[in-house]
């Protein structure tokens, strides 16, 4: 048990830095808050965290080793992730002239889950990072614990961003904030193509 705790403590600063880098999940939560509302954005946050947990389970069960073992597997994920981030960033910068729509929070959860599961940045991170911190003697459970920590930190960050942006997500300010977020995500995607 002490080993697992020390593993989680060692992983915390790394995963914190990871979630601070803007990505598709963050952009989706922000965009959902602007277009649909805060309740749906909170549900989208839960969906993105569930997507992180799903990829962590996949890595714990051996999918990560399979992808890493394929020739060019990690590079393919990196390129797909970068292109997806550029596309999501451009999508966020498109002008919207609608007012927030009424939608059930469950739609936010499902959208968050779908975006996270299909966003190649998530599996790339899971495949390349989780095994580095996983305890060999704990195997699957160790990787699952790391995934839960990652999902919790990512969810907390998205909720904190929503809280800080409260009152600024309506009208033109919200659209401007979403466009700035889109520009940042595009930049991160371009950097991913260059490395």
PDB file of C-alpha atoms in Angstrom:
ATOM      1  CA  UNK A   1       0.000   0.000   0.000  1.00  0.00           C
ATOM      2  CA  UNK A   2       2.825   2.408   0.829  1.00  0.00           C
ATOM      3  CA  UNK A   3       4.317   1.785  -2.619  1.00  0.00           C
ATOM      4  CA  UNK A   4       1.035   2.702  -4.338  1.00  0.00           C
ATOM      5  CA  UNK A   5       0.762   5.909  -2.293  1.00  0.00           C
ATOM      6  CA  UNK A   6       4.332   6.911  -3.145  1.00  0.00           C
ATOM      7  CA  UNK A   7       3.600   6.113  -6.811  1.00  0.00           C
ATOM      8  CA  UNK A   8       0.550   8.395  -6.762  1.00  0.00           C
ATOM      9  CA  UNK A   9       2.497  11.167  -5.012  1.00  0.00           C
ATOM     10  CA  UNK A  10       5.279  10.932  -7.614  1.00  0.00           C
ATOM     11  CA  UNK A  11       2.737  11.029 -10.460  1.00  0.00           C
ATOM     12  CA  UNK A  12       0.798  14.037  -9.108  1.00  0.00           C
ATOM     13  CA  UNK A  13       3.124  16.850 -10.300  1.00  0.00           C
ATOM     14  CA  UNK A  14       3.496  15.213 -13.717  1.00  0.00           C
ATOM     15  CA  UNK A  15      -0.228  14.746 -14.232  1.00  0.00           C
ATOM     16  CA  UNK A  16      -0.915  18.250 -12.934  1.00  0.00           C
ATOM     17  CA  UNK A  17       1.406  19.746 -15.542  1.00  0.00           C
ATOM     18  CA  UNK A  18      -0.196  17.505 -18.146  1.00  0.00           C
ATOM     19  CA  UNK A  19      -3.735  18.724 -17.483  1.00  0.00           C
ATOM     20  CA  UNK A  20      -2.650  22.375 -17.372  1.00  0.00           C
ATOM     21  CA  UNK A  21      -1.725  22.170 -21.079  1.00  0.00           C
ATOM     22  CA  UNK A  22      -4.918  23.113 -22.945  1.00  0.00           C
ATOM     23  CA  UNK A  23      -6.425  20.370 -25.025  1.00  0.00           C
ATOM     24  CA  UNK A  24      -9.588  19.175 -26.683  1.00  0.00           C
ATOM     25  CA  UNK A  25     -11.201  18.124 -23.414  1.00  0.00           C
ATOM     26  CA  UNK A  26     -10.742  21.591 -21.873  1.00  0.00           C
ATOM     27  CA  UNK A  27     -11.969  23.273 -25.025  1.00  0.00           C
ATOM     28  CA  UNK A  28     -15.053  21.069 -25.154  1.00  0.00           C
ATOM     29  CA  UNK A  29     -15.963  21.923 -21.557  1.00  0.00           C
ATOM     30  CA  UNK A  30     -15.533  25.653 -22.210  1.00  0.00           C
ATOM     31  CA  UNK A  31     -17.467  25.516 -25.472  1.00  0.00           C
ATOM     32  CA  UNK A  32     -20.271  23.531 -23.813  1.00  0.00           C
ATOM     33  CA  UNK A  33     -20.536  26.139 -21.061  1.00  0.00           C
ATOM     34  CA  UNK A  34     -20.760  28.938 -23.627  1.00  0.00           C
ATOM     35  CA  UNK A  35     -23.245  27.241 -25.953  1.00  0.00           C
ATOM     36  CA  UNK A  36     -25.400  25.115 -23.636  1.00  0.00           C
ATOM     37  CA  UNK A  37     -24.732  26.092 -20.043  1.00  0.00           C
ATOM     38  CA  UNK A  38     -22.780  25.315 -16.907  1.00  0.00           C
ATOM     39  CA  UNK A  39     -24.707  22.169 -15.963  1.00  0.00           C
ATOM     40  CA  UNK A  40     -23.981  20.564 -19.327  1.00  0.00           C
ATOM     41  CA  UNK A  41     -20.321  21.688 -19.035  1.00  0.00           C
ATOM     42  CA  UNK A  42     -20.048  19.962 -15.653  1.00  0.00           C
ATOM     43  CA  UNK A  43     -21.522  16.836 -17.224  1.00  0.00           C
ATOM     44  CA  UNK A  44     -19.012  17.138 -20.093  1.00  0.00           C
ATOM     45  CA  UNK A  45     -16.252  17.328 -17.471  1.00  0.00           C
ATOM     46  CA  UNK A  46     -17.496  14.050 -15.977  1.00  0.00           C
ATOM     47  CA  UNK A  47     -17.570  12.559 -19.490  1.00  0.00           C
ATOM     48  CA  UNK A  48     -13.988  13.572 -20.256  1.00  0.00           C
ATOM     49  CA  UNK A  49     -12.831  12.116 -16.942  1.00  0.00           C
ATOM     50  CA  UNK A  50     -14.670   8.887 -17.748  1.00  0.00           C
ATOM     51  CA  UNK A  51     -12.871   8.820 -21.117  1.00  0.00           C
ATOM     52  CA  UNK A  52      -9.504   9.171 -19.383  1.00  0.00           C
ATOM     53  CA  UNK A  53     -10.457   6.330 -17.056  1.00  0.00           C
ATOM     54  CA  UNK A  54     -11.516   4.178 -20.043  1.00  0.00           C
ATOM     55  CA  UNK A  55      -8.146   4.644 -21.774  1.00  0.00           C
ATOM     56  CA  UNK A  56      -6.379   3.904 -18.500  1.00  0.00           C
ATOM     57  CA  UNK A  57      -8.270   0.621 -18.220  1.00  0.00           C
ATOM     58  CA  UNK A  58      -7.316  -0.196 -21.827  1.00  0.00           C
ATOM     59  CA  UNK A  59      -3.632   0.457 -21.069  1.00  0.00           C
ATOM     60  CA  UNK A  60      -3.840  -1.577 -17.865  1.00  0.00           C
ATOM     61  CA  UNK A  61      -5.221  -4.493 -19.880  1.00  0.00           C
ATOM     62  CA  UNK A  62      -2.392  -4.374 -22.427  1.00  0.00           C
ATOM     63  CA  UNK A  63      -3.599  -2.157 -25.278  1.00  0.00           C
ATOM     64  CA  UNK A  64      -0.729   0.256 -24.572  1.00  0.00           C
ATOM     65  CA  UNK A  65       1.877  -2.422 -25.149  1.00  0.00           C
ATOM     66  CA  UNK A  66       0.176  -3.406 -28.384  1.00  0.00           C
ATOM     67  CA  UNK A  67       0.182   0.176 -29.727  1.00  0.00           C
ATOM     68  CA  UNK A  68       3.756   0.820 -28.589  1.00  0.00           C
ATOM     69  CA  UNK A  69       4.874  -2.427 -30.213  1.00  0.00           C
ATOM     70  CA  UNK A  70       3.451  -1.580 -33.627  1.00  0.00           C
ATOM     71  CA  UNK A  71       5.939   0.056 -35.987  1.00  0.00           C
ATOM     72  CA  UNK A  72       5.111   3.761 -35.946  1.00  0.00           C
ATOM     73  CA  UNK A  73       2.224   3.210 -33.516  1.00  0.00           C
ATOM     74  CA  UNK A  74       3.096   6.039 -31.132  1.00  0.00           C
ATOM     75  CA  UNK A  75       4.044   8.412 -33.960  1.00  0.00           C
ATOM     76  CA  UNK A  76       0.708   7.746 -35.635  1.00  0.00           C
ATOM     77  CA  UNK A  77      -1.132   8.561 -32.407  1.00  0.00           C
ATOM     78  CA  UNK A  78       0.954  11.740 -31.975  1.00  0.00           C
ATOM     79  CA  UNK A  79       0.197  12.950 -35.500  1.00  0.00           C
ATOM     80  CA  UNK A  80      -3.507  12.090 -35.244  1.00  0.00           C
ATOM     81  CA  UNK A  81      -3.691  13.818 -31.866  1.00  0.00           C
ATOM     82  CA  UNK A  82      -2.009  16.949 -33.196  1.00  0.00           C
ATOM     83  CA  UNK A  83      -4.271  17.123 -36.246  1.00  0.00           C
ATOM     84  CA  UNK A  84      -7.339  16.536 -34.053  1.00  0.00           C
ATOM     85  CA  UNK A  85      -6.263  19.348 -31.707  1.00  0.00           C
ATOM     86  CA  UNK A  86      -5.790  21.737 -34.633  1.00  0.00           C
ATOM     87  CA  UNK A  87      -9.249  20.794 -35.953  1.00  0.00           C
ATOM     88  CA  UNK A  88     -10.852  21.258 -32.511  1.00  0.00           C
ATOM     89  CA  UNK A  89      -9.105  24.606 -32.105  1.00  0.00           C
ATOM     90  CA  UNK A  90     -10.329  25.816 -35.488  1.00  0.00           C
ATOM     91  CA  UNK A  91     -13.837  24.568 -34.656  1.00  0.00           C
ATOM     92  CA  UNK A  92     -13.787  26.624 -31.451  1.00  0.00           C
ATOM     93  CA  UNK A  93     -12.752  29.754 -33.315  1.00  0.00           C
ATOM     94  CA  UNK A  94     -15.696  29.584 -35.736  1.00  0.00           C
ATOM     95  CA  UNK A  95     -18.176  32.371 -35.029  1.00  0.00           C
ATOM     96  CA  UNK A  96     -21.425  31.367 -33.369  1.00  0.00           C
ATOM     97  CA  UNK A  97     -24.417  33.678 -33.259  1.00  0.00           C
ATOM     98  CA  UNK A  98     -26.781  31.516 -31.275  1.00  0.00           C
ATOM     99  CA  UNK A  99     -27.862  31.786 -27.685  1.00  0.00           C
ATOM    100  CA  UNK A 100     -27.291  28.889 -25.289  1.00  0.00           C
ATOM    101  CA  UNK A 101     -29.565  25.978 -26.165  1.00  0.00           C
ATOM    102  CA  UNK A 102     -31.507  23.917 -23.685  1.00  0.00           C
ATOM    103  CA  UNK A 103     -30.071  20.423 -23.509  1.00  0.00           C
ATOM    104  CA  UNK A 104     -30.102  17.745 -20.841  1.00  0.00           C
ATOM    105  CA  UNK A 105     -26.836  17.408 -18.889  1.00  0.00           C
ATOM    106  CA  UNK A 106     -26.616  13.788 -20.052  1.00  0.00           C
ATOM    107  CA  UNK A 107     -25.867  15.063 -23.552  1.00  0.00           C
ATOM    108  CA  UNK A 108     -22.860  16.916 -22.127  1.00  0.00           C
ATOM    109  CA  UNK A 109     -21.620  13.728 -20.479  1.00  0.00           C
ATOM    110  CA  UNK A 110     -21.930  11.673 -23.657  1.00  0.00           C
ATOM    111  CA  UNK A 111     -20.255  14.375 -25.744  1.00  0.00           C
ATOM    112  CA  UNK A 112     -17.406  14.648 -23.221  1.00  0.00           C
ATOM    113  CA  UNK A 113     -16.944  10.893 -23.203  1.00  0.00           C
ATOM    114  CA  UNK A 114     -16.983  10.662 -27.007  1.00  0.00           C
ATOM    115  CA  UNK A 115     -14.526  13.535 -27.496  1.00  0.00           C
ATOM    116  CA  UNK A 116     -12.102  12.187 -24.898  1.00  0.00           C
ATOM    117  CA  UNK A 117     -12.206   8.591 -26.138  1.00  0.00           C
ATOM    118  CA  UNK A 118     -11.675   9.645 -29.763  1.00  0.00           C
ATOM    119  CA  UNK A 119      -9.114  12.385 -29.026  1.00  0.00           C
ATOM    120  CA  UNK A 120      -5.764  10.728 -29.869  1.00  0.00           C
ATOM    121  CA  UNK A 121      -3.948  12.847 -27.276  1.00  0.00           C
ATOM    122  CA  UNK A 122      -5.586  10.838 -24.478  1.00  0.00           C
ATOM    123  CA  UNK A 123      -4.430   7.361 -25.579  1.00  0.00           C
ATOM    124  CA  UNK A 124      -1.010   8.702 -26.549  1.00  0.00           C
ATOM    125  CA  UNK A 125      -0.576  10.080 -23.050  1.00  0.00           C
ATOM    126  CA  UNK A 126      -1.981   6.930 -21.457  1.00  0.00           C
ATOM    127  CA  UNK A 127       0.241   4.620 -23.527  1.00  0.00           C
ATOM    128  CA  UNK A 128       3.421   6.620 -23.071  1.00  0.00           C
ATOM    129  CA  UNK A 129       3.064   7.907 -19.505  1.00  0.00           C
ATOM    130  CA  UNK A 130       1.138   5.450 -17.336  1.00  0.00           C
ATOM    131  CA  UNK A 131       3.551   2.508 -17.780  1.00  0.00           C
ATOM    132  CA  UNK A 132       6.453   4.735 -16.675  1.00  0.00           C
ATOM    133  CA  UNK A 133       4.846   5.240 -13.249  1.00  0.00           C
ATOM    134  CA  UNK A 134       3.146   1.865 -12.888  1.00  0.00           C
ATOM    135  CA  UNK A 135       4.538  -0.509 -10.286  1.00  0.00           C
ATOM    136  CA  UNK A 136       5.620  -3.789 -11.922  1.00  0.00           C
ATOM    137  CA  UNK A 137       4.544  -5.845  -8.921  1.00  0.00           C
ATOM    138  CA  UNK A 138       1.069  -4.236  -8.863  1.00  0.00           C
ATOM    139  CA  UNK A 139       0.539  -4.263 -12.650  1.00  0.00           C
ATOM    140  CA  UNK A 140      -3.083  -3.653 -13.558  1.00  0.00           C
ATOM    141  CA  UNK A 141      -4.103  -2.155 -10.201  1.00  0.00           C
ATOM    142  CA  UNK A 142      -1.188   0.255 -10.248  1.00  0.00           C
ATOM    143  CA  UNK A 143      -2.072   1.509 -13.731  1.00  0.00           C
ATOM    144  CA  UNK A 144      -5.742   1.822 -12.784  1.00  0.00           C
ATOM    145  CA  UNK A 145      -4.849   3.896  -9.715  1.00  0.00           C
ATOM    146  CA  UNK A 146      -2.783   6.235 -11.890  1.00  0.00           C
ATOM    147  CA  UNK A 147      -5.685   6.537 -14.342  1.00  0.00           C
ATOM    148  CA  UNK A 148      -8.119   7.413 -11.572  1.00  0.00           C
ATOM    149  CA  UNK A 149      -5.693  10.062 -10.300  1.00  0.00           C
ATOM    150  CA  UNK A 150      -5.320  11.508 -13.815  1.00  0.00           C
ATOM    151  CA  UNK A 151      -9.109  11.572 -14.337  1.00  0.00           C
ATOM    152  CA  UNK A 152      -9.642  13.254 -10.958  1.00  0.00           C
ATOM    153  CA  UNK A 153      -7.004  15.936 -11.537  1.00  0.00           C
ATOM    154  CA  UNK A 154      -8.333  16.637 -15.056  1.00  0.00           C
ATOM    155  CA  UNK A 155     -11.895  16.874 -13.760  1.00  0.00           C
ATOM    156  CA  UNK A 156     -10.875  19.171 -10.915  1.00  0.00           C
ATOM    157  CA  UNK A 157      -9.003  21.443 -13.339  1.00  0.00           C
ATOM    158  CA  UNK A 158     -11.985  21.689 -15.698  1.00  0.00           C
ATOM    159  CA  UNK A 159     -14.334  22.446 -12.804  1.00  0.00           C
ATOM    160  CA  UNK A 160     -11.938  25.092 -11.461  1.00  0.00           C
ATOM    161  CA  UNK A 161     -11.768  26.727 -14.905  1.00  0.00           C
ATOM    162  CA  UNK A 162     -15.573  26.735 -15.083  1.00  0.00           C
ATOM    163  CA  UNK A 163     -15.778  28.292 -11.643  1.00  0.00           C
ATOM    164  CA  UNK A 164     -13.224  30.995 -12.482  1.00  0.00           C
ATOM    165  CA  UNK A 165     -14.976  31.788 -15.766  1.00  0.00           C
ATOM    166  CA  UNK A 166     -18.454  31.982 -14.216  1.00  0.00           C
ATOM    167  CA  UNK A 167     -20.162  35.161 -15.296  1.00  0.00           C
ATOM    168  CA  UNK A 168     -17.740  35.557 -18.178  1.00  0.00           C
ATOM    169  CA  UNK A 169     -19.184  32.831 -20.367  1.00  0.00           C
ATOM    170  CA  UNK A 170     -22.211  34.698 -21.621  1.00  0.00           C
ATOM    171  CA  UNK A 171     -22.575  36.574 -24.880  1.00  0.00           C
ATOM    172  CA  UNK A 172     -19.604  38.055 -26.700  1.00  0.00           C
ATOM    173  CA  UNK A 173     -17.199  37.507 -23.789  1.00  0.00           C
ATOM    174  CA  UNK A 174     -17.892  33.788 -23.776  1.00  0.00           C
ATOM    175  CA  UNK A 175     -17.415  33.511 -27.522  1.00  0.00           C
ATOM    176  CA  UNK A 176     -14.155  35.486 -27.291  1.00  0.00           C
ATOM    177  CA  UNK A 177     -12.918  33.227 -24.489  1.00  0.00           C
ATOM    178  CA  UNK A 178     -13.810  30.139 -26.556  1.00  0.00           C
ATOM    179  CA  UNK A 179     -11.911  31.563 -29.550  1.00  0.00           C
ATOM    180  CA  UNK A 180      -8.830  32.309 -27.451  1.00  0.00           C
ATOM    181  CA  UNK A 181      -8.991  28.759 -26.103  1.00  0.00           C
ATOM    182  CA  UNK A 182      -9.281  27.486 -29.672  1.00  0.00           C
ATOM    183  CA  UNK A 183      -6.206  29.454 -30.707  1.00  0.00           C
ATOM    184  CA  UNK A 184      -4.209  27.990 -27.802  1.00  0.00           C
ATOM    185  CA  UNK A 185      -5.309  24.448 -28.657  1.00  0.00           C
ATOM    186  CA  UNK A 186      -4.328  25.027 -32.319  1.00  0.00           C
ATOM    187  CA  UNK A 187      -0.893  26.149 -31.145  1.00  0.00           C
ATOM    188  CA  UNK A 188      -0.450  23.047 -29.002  1.00  0.00           C
ATOM    189  CA  UNK A 189      -1.478  20.895 -31.971  1.00  0.00           C
ATOM    190  CA  UNK A 190       1.057  22.601 -34.245  1.00  0.00           C
ATOM    191  CA  UNK A 191       3.767  22.063 -31.621  1.00  0.00           C
ATOM    192  CA  UNK A 192       2.803  18.383 -31.515  1.00  0.00           C
ATOM    193  CA  UNK A 193       3.401  18.095 -35.257  1.00  0.00           C
ATOM    194  CA  UNK A 194       6.776  19.778 -34.984  1.00  0.00           C
ATOM    195  CA  UNK A 195       8.287  17.498 -32.290  1.00  0.00           C
TER     196      UNK A 195
END
